[in-house]
mmCIF file of C-alpha atoms and ligand atoms in Angstrom:
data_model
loop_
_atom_site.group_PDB
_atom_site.id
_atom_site.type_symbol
_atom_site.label_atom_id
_atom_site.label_comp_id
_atom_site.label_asym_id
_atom_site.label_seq_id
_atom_site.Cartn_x
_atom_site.Cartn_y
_atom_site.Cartn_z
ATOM 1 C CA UNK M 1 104.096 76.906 90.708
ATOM 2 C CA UNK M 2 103.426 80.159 89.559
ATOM 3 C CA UNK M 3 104.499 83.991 90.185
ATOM 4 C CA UNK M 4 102.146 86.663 88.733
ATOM 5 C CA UNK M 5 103.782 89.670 88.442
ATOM 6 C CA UNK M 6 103.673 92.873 85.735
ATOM 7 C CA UNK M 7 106.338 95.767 85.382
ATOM 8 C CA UNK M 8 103.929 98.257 85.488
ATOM 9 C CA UNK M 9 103.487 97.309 88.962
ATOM 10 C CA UNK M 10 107.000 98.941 89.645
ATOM 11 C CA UNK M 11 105.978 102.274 88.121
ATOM 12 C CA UNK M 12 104.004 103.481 91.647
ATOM 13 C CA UNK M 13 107.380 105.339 93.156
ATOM 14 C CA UNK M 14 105.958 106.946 96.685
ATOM 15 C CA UNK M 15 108.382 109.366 97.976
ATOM 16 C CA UNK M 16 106.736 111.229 100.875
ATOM 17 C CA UNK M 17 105.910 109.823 104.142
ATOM 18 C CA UNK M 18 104.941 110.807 107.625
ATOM 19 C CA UNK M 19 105.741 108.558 110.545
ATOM 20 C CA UNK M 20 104.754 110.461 114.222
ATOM 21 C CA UNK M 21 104.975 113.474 112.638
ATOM 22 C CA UNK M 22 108.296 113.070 111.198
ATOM 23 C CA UNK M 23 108.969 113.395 107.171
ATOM 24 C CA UNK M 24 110.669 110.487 106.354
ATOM 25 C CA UNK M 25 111.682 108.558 102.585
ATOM 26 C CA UNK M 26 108.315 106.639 101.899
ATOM 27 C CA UNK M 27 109.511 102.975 102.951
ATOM 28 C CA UNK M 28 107.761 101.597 99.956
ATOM 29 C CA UNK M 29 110.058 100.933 97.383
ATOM 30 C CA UNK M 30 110.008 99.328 93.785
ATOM 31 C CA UNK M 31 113.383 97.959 94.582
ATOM 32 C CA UNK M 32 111.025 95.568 96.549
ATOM 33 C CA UNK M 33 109.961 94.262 93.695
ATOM 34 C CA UNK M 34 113.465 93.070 92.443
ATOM 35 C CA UNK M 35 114.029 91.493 96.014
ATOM 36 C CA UNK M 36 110.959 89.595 96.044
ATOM 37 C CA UNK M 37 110.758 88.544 92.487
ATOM 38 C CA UNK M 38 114.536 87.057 93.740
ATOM 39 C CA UNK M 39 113.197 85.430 96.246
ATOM 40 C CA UNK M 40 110.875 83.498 94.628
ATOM 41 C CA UNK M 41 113.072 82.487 91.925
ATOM 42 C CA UNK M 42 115.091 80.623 94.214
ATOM 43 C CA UNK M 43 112.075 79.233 95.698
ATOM 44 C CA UNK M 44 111.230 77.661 91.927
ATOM 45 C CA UNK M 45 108.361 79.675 90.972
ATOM 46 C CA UNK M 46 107.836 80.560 87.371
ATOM 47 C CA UNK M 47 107.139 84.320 86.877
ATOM 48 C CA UNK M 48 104.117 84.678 84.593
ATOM 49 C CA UNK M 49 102.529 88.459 83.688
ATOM 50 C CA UNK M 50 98.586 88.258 84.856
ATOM 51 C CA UNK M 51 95.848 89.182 82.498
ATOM 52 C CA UNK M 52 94.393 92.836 82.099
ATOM 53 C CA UNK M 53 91.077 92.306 83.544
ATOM 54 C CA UNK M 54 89.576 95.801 83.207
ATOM 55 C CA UNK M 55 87.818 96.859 86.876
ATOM 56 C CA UNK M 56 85.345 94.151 87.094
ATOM 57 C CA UNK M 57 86.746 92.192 89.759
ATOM 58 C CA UNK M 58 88.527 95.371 91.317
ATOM 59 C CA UNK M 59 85.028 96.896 91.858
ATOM 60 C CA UNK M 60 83.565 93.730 93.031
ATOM 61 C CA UNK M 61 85.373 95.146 96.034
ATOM 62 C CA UNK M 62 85.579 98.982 95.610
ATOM 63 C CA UNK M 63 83.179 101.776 95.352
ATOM 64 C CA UNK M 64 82.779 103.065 91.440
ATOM 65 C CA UNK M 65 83.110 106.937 93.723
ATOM 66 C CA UNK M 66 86.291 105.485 94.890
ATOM 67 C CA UNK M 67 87.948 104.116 91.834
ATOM 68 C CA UNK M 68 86.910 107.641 89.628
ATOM 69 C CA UNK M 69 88.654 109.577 92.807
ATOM 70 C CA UNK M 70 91.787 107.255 92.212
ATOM 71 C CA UNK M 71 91.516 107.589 88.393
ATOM 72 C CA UNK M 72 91.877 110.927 88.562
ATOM 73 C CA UNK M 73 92.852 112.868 91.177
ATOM 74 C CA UNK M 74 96.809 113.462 90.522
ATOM 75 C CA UNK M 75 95.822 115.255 87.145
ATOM 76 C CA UNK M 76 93.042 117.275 89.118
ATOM 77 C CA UNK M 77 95.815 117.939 92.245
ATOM 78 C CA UNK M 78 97.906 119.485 89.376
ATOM 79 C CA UNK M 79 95.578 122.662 89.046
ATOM 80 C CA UNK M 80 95.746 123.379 92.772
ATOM 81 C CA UNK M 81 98.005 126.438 93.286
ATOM 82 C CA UNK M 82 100.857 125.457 95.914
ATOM 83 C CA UNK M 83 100.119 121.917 95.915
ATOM 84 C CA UNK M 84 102.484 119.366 96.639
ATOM 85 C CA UNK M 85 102.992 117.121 93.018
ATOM 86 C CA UNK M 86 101.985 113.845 94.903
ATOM 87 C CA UNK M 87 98.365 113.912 96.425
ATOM 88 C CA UNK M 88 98.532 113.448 100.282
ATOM 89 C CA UNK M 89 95.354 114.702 102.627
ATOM 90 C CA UNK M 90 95.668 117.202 104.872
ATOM 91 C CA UNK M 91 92.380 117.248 106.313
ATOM 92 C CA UNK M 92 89.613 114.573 107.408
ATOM 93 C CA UNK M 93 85.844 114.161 107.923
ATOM 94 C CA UNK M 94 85.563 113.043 111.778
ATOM 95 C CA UNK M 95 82.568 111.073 110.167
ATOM 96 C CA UNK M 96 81.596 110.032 106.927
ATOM 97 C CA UNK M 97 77.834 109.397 106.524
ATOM 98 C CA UNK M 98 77.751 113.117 105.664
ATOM 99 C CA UNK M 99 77.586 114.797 102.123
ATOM 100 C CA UNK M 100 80.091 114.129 99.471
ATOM 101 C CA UNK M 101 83.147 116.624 99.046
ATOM 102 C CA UNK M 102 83.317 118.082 95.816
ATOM 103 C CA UNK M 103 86.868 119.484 95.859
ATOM 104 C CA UNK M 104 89.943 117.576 95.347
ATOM 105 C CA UNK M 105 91.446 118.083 98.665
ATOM 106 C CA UNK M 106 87.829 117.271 100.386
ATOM 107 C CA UNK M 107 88.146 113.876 98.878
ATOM 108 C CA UNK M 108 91.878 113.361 98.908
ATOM 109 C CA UNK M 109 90.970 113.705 102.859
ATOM 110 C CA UNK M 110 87.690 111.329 102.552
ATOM 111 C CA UNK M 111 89.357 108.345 100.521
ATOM 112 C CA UNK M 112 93.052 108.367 101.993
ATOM 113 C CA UNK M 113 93.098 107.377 105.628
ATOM 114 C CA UNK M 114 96.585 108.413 106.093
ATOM 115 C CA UNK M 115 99.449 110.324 104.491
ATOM 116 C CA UNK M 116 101.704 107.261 103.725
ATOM 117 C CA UNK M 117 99.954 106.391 100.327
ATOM 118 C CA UNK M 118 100.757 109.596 98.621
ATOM 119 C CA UNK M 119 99.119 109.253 94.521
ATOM 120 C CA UNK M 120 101.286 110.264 92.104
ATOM 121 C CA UNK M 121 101.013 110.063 88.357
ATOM 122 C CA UNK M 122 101.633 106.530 88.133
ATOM 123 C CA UNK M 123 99.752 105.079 90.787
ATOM 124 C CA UNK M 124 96.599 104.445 89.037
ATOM 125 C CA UNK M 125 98.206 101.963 86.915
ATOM 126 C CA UNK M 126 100.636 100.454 89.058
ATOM 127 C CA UNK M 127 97.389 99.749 91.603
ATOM 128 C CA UNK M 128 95.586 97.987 88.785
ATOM 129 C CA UNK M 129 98.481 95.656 87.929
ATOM 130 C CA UNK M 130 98.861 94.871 91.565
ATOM 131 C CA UNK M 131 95.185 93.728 91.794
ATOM 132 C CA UNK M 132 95.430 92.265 88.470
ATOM 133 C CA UNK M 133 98.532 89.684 89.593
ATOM 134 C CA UNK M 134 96.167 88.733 92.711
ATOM 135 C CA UNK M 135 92.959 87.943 90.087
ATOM 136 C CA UNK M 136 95.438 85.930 87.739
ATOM 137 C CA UNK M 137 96.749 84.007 90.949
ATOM 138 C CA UNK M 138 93.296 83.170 92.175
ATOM 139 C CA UNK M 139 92.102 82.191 88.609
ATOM 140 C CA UNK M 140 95.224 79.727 88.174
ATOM 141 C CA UNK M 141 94.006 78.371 91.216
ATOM 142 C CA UNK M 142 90.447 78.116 90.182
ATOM 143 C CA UNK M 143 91.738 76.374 87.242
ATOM 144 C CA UNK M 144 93.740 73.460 89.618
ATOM 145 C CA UNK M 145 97.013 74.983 90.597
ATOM 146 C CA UNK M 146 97.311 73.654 94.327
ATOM 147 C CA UNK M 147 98.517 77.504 94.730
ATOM 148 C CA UNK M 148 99.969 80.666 93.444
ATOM 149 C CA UNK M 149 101.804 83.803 94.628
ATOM 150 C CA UNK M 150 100.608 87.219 93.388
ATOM 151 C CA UNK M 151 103.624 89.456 93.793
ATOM 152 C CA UNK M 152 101.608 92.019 94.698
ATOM 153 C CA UNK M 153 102.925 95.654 94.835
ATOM 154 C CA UNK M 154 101.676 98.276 95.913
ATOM 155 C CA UNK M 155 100.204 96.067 98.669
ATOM 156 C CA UNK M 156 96.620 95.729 99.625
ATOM 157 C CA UNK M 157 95.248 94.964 103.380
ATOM 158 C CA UNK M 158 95.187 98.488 104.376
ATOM 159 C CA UNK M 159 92.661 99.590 101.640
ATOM 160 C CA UNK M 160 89.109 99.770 102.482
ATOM 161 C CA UNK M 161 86.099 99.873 100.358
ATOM 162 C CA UNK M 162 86.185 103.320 99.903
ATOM 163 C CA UNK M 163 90.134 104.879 101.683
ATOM 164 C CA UNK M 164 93.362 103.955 100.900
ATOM 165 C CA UNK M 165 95.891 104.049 103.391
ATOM 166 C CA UNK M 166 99.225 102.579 104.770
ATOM 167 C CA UNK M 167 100.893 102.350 101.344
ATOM 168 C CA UNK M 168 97.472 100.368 99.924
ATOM 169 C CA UNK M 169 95.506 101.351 97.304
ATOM 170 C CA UNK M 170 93.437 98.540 95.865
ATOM 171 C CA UNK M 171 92.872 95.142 98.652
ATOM 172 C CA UNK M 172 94.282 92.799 96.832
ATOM 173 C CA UNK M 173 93.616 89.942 99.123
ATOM 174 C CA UNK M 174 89.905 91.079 99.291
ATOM 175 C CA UNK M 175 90.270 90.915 95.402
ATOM 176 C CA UNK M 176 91.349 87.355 95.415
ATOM 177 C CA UNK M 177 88.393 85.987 97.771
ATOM 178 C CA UNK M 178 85.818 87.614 95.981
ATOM 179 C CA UNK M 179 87.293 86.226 93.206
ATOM 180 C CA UNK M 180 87.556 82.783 94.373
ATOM 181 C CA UNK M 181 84.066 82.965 95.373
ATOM 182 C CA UNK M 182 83.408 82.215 91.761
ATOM 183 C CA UNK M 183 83.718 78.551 92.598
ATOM 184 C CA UNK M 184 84.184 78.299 96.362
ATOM 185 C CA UNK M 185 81.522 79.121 98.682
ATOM 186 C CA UNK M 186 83.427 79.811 102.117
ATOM 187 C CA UNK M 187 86.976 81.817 102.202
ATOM 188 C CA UNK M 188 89.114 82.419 104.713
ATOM 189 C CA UNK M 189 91.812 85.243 104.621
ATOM 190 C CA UNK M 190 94.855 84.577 106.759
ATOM 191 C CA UNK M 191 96.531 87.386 107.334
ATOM 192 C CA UNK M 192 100.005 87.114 108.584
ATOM 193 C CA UNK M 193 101.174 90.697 108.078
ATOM 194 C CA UNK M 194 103.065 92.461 110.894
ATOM 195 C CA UNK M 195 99.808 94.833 110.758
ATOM 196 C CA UNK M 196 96.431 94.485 111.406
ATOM 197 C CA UNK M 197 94.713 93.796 107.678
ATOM 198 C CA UNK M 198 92.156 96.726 108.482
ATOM 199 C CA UNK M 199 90.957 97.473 104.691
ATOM 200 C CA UNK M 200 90.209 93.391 104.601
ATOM 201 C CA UNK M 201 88.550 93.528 108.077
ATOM 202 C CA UNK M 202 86.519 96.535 106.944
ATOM 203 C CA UNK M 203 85.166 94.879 103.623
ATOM 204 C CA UNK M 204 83.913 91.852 104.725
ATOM 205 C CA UNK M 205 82.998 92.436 108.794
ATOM 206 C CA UNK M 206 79.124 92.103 107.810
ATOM 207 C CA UNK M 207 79.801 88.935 106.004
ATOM 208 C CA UNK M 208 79.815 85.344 106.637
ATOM 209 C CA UNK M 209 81.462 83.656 103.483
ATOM 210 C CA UNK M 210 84.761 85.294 103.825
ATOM 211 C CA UNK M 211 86.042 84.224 107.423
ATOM 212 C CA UNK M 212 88.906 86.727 107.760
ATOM 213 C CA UNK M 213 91.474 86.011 110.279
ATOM 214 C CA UNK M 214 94.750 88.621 111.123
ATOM 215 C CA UNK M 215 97.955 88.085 113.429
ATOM 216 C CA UNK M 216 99.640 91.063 114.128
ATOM 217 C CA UNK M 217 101.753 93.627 116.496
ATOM 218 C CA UNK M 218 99.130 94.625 119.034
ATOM 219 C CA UNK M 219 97.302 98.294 117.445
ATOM 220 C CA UNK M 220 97.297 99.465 121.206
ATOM 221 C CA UNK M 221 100.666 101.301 120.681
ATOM 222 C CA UNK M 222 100.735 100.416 116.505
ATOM 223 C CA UNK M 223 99.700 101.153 113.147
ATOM 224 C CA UNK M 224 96.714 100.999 112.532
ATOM 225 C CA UNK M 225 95.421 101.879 116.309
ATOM 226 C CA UNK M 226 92.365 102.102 115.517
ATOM 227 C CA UNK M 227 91.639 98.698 114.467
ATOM 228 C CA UNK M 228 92.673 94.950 115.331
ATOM 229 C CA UNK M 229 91.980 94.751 118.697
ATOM 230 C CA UNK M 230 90.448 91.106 120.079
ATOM 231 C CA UNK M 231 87.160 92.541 120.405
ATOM 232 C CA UNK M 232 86.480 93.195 116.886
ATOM 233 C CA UNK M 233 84.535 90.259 116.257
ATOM 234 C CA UNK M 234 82.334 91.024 113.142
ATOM 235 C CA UNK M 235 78.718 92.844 112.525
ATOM 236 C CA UNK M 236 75.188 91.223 111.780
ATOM 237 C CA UNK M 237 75.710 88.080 109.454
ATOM 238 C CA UNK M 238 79.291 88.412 110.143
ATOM 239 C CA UNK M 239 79.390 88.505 113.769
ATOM 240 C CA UNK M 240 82.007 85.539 114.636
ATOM 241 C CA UNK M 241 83.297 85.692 111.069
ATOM 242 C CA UNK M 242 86.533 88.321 112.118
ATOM 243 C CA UNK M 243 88.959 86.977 114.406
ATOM 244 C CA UNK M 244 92.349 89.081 115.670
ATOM 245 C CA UNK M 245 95.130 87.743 117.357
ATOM 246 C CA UNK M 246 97.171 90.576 118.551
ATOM 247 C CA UNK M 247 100.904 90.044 119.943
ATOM 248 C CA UNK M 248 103.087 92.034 122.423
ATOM 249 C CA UNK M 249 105.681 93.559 120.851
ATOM 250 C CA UNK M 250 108.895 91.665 119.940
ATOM 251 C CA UNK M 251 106.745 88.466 119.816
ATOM 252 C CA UNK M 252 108.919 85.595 118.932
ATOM 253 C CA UNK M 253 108.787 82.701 116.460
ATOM 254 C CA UNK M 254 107.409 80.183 119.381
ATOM 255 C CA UNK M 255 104.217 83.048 120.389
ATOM 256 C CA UNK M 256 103.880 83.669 116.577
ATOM 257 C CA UNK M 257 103.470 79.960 115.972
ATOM 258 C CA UNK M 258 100.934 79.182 119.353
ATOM 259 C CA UNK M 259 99.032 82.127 117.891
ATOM 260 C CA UNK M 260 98.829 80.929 114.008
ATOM 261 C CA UNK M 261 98.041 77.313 115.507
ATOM 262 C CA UNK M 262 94.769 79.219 117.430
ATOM 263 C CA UNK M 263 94.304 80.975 114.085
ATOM 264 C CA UNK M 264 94.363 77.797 111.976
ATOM 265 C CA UNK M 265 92.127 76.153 114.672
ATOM 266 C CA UNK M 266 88.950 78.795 113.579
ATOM 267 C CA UNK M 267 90.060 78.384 109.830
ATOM 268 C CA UNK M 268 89.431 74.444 110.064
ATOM 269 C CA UNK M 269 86.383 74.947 112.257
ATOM 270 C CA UNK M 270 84.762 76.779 109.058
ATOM 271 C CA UNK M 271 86.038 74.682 106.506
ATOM 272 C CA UNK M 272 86.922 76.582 103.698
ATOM 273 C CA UNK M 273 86.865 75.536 100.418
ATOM 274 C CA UNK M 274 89.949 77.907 99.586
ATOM 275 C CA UNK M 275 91.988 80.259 101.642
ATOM 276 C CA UNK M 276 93.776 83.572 100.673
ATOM 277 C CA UNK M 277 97.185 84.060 102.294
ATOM 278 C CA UNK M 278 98.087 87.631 103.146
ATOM 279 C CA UNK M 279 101.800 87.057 102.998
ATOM 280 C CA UNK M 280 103.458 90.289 105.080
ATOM 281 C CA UNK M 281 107.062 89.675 105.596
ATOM 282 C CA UNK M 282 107.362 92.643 108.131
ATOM 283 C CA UNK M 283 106.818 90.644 110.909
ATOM 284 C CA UNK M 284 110.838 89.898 110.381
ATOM 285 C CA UNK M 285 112.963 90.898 113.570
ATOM 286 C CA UNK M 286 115.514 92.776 111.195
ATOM 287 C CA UNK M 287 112.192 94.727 109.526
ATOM 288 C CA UNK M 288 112.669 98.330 109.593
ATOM 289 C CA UNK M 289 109.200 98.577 111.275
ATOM 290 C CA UNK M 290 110.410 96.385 114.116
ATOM 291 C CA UNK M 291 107.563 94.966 115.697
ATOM 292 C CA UNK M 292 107.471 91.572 115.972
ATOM 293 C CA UNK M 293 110.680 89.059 115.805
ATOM 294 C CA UNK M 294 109.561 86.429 113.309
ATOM 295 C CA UNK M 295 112.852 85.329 111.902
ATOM 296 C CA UNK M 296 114.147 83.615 108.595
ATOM 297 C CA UNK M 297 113.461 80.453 109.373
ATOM 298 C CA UNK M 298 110.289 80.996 111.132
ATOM 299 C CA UNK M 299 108.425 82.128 108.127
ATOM 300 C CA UNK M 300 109.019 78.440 106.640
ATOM 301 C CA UNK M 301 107.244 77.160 109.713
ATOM 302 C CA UNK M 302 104.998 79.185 109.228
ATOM 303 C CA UNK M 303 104.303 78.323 105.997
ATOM 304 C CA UNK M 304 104.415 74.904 106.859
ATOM 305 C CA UNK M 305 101.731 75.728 109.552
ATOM 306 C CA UNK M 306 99.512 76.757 106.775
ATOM 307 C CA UNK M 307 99.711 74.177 103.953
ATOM 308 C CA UNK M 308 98.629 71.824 106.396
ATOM 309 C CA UNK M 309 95.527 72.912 105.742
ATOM 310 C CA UNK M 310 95.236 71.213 102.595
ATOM 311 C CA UNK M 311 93.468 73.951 100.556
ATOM 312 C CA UNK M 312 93.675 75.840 97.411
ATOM 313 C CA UNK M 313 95.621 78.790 98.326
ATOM 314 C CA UNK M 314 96.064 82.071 96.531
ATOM 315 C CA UNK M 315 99.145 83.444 98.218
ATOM 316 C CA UNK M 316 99.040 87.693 98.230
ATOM 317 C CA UNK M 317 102.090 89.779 98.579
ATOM 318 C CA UNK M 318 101.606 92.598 101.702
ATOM 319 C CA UNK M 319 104.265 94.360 103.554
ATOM 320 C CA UNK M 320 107.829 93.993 104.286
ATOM 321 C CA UNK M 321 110.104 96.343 103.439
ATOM 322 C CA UNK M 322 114.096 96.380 102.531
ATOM 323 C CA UNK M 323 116.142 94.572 104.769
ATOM 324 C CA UNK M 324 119.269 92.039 103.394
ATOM 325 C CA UNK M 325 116.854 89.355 104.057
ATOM 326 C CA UNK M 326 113.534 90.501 102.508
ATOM 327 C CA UNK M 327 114.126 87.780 99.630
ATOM 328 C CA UNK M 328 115.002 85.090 101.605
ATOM 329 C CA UNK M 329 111.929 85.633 104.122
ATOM 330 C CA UNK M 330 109.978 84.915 100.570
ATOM 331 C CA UNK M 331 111.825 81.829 99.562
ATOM 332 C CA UNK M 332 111.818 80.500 103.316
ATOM 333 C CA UNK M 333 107.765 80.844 103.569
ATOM 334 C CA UNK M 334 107.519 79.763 100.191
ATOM 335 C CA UNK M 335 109.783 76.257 100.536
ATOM 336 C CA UNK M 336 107.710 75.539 104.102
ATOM 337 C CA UNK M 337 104.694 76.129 102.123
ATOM 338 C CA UNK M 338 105.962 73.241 99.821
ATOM 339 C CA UNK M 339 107.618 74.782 96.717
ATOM 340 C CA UNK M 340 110.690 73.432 95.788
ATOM 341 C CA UNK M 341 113.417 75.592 96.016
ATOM 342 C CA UNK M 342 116.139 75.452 93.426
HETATM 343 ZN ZN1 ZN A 401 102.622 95.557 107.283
#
């Protein structure tokens, strides 16, 4: 089985991040990269470099306002007296049906949700890599791979059409399932992420081919707050089509398991012809977010949970962040999913 990954991807180096006000190292690191790439190495994946595949199938997902703001914003930040060198927003529209900002901070505070994707000069290219890896995964899958893993980094559920935001610039999962709609008519994203996958929520709520499905750390006292609560069912044609499943804190392998086996239940119910994996490893105990206790072995039960299923499966990279383990967590889902580690 495959790995896509691309070196660029490690270029993106955030460095500023704020975290309840506090001005804290940004905890996404290229050394993830090295510790991932590790840890599916030892689960017997190959590591193949995806294809270049221009923006097509990037805005199949984004906004063309969007991706020209993410082009080129750090060069246009750079003519802004006083500026910090990495864009972060500073100010927000409380509602965005209004007119378009012209300026560079107006729209640094319309497309970034949060100040924990900062853009710096490298970003740009490091985000299309990252998306890249998940369209190569999906199209190895397409071509009769049981599954693949897109080493995706910088990650992707947090992304909207339209914002970035907790360290995501481009949804890679999304990506993948519009992708995969090429040849399968119903997707379902399972996201497993100790967050709520907001950005994939947001793209395909009004939609009923792309079932999306998220277990996460309740948002009631958690990032992102203001989305993944139970009630959040889906809009229009996709009302029934969003399902979250959010856990107290400190939720342990057995209440992480009942809820993926409710999770799994919906997933079978709409019969998918392929499934995107939204592979967070940040629901670890030892994660330095701490907030759920998933441990080691857990996430090959997890796995194992999920390739009962019996579908093609692109597997995307999310979260999870440096801790001893963070390699291990990757070979442990990746042997319960059924590779065979070496
Ligand atoms: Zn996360």
């Amino acid at each position: 089985m495959k790995t896509f990954y691309a070196a660029e991807q490690k270029r993106h180096d955030p460095k500023f991040f704020l975290s309840s006000g506090g001005r804290f190292p940004n905890p996404e690191q290229p050394e993830r990269v090295e510790r991932l790439l590790e840890g599916a190495r030892a689960a017997g994946l190959d590591v193949a470099r995806p294809a270049d595949h221009g923006l097509g199938p990037i805005s199949a997902i984004h906004t063309p306002e969007y991706l020209d703001f993410l082009k080129r914003i750090y060069q246009r930040w750079q003519h802004i007296e006083g500026a910090s060198e990495e864009v972060i927003p500073n100010i927000h529209p409380i509602a965005r049906a209004g007119s378009y900002p012209a300026s560079a901070v107006g729209q640094a505070g319309y497309h970034m949700a949060d100040t924990s994707c900062p853009i710096s000069a490298e970003t740009w290219e490091s985000a299309c890599w990252s998306a890249w890896s998940a369209v190569s995964a999906a199209d190895a899958v397409m071509a009769g791979d049981a599954w693949a893993y897109a080493l995706c980094r910088p990650p992707g559920h947090h992304a909207f059409r339209d914002v970035a935001g907790g360290f995501c610039f481009f949804n890679n999962s999304a990506i993948a399932a519009q992708r995969l709609r090429r040849s399968a008519e119903r997707v379902a994203i399972i996201d497993v992420d100790l967050h709520h996958g907001n950005g994939t929520q947001g793209v395909f709520y009004e939609r009923n081919d792309v079932l999306t499905v998220s277990i996460h750390a309740d948002p009631v006292r958690f990032y992102p707050f203001f989305w993944g609560h139970a009630d959040e069912r889906g809009e229009g044609l996709g009302l029934g089509y969003n399902y979250n499943l959010p856990l107290p804190r400190r939720s342990d392998d057995a209440a992480y398991l009942e809820a993926l086996s409710a999770a799994l239940r919906r997933v079978e119910a709409f019969s998918p012809d392929a499934i995107v994996i939204a592979l967070g490893l940040d629901a670890f105990e030892k994660d330095p977010f701490g907030g759920l206790s998933v441990t080691t072995p857990g996430f090959a039960l997890i796995g194992k949970a999920i390739a009962k299923l019996g579908r093609p499966a692109v597997i995307v990279q999310e979260g999870g962040y440096l801790c001893d383990e963070l390699g291990d967590n990757l070979t442990s889902f990746l042997t319960g999913y059924g590779a065979k580690a070496v």
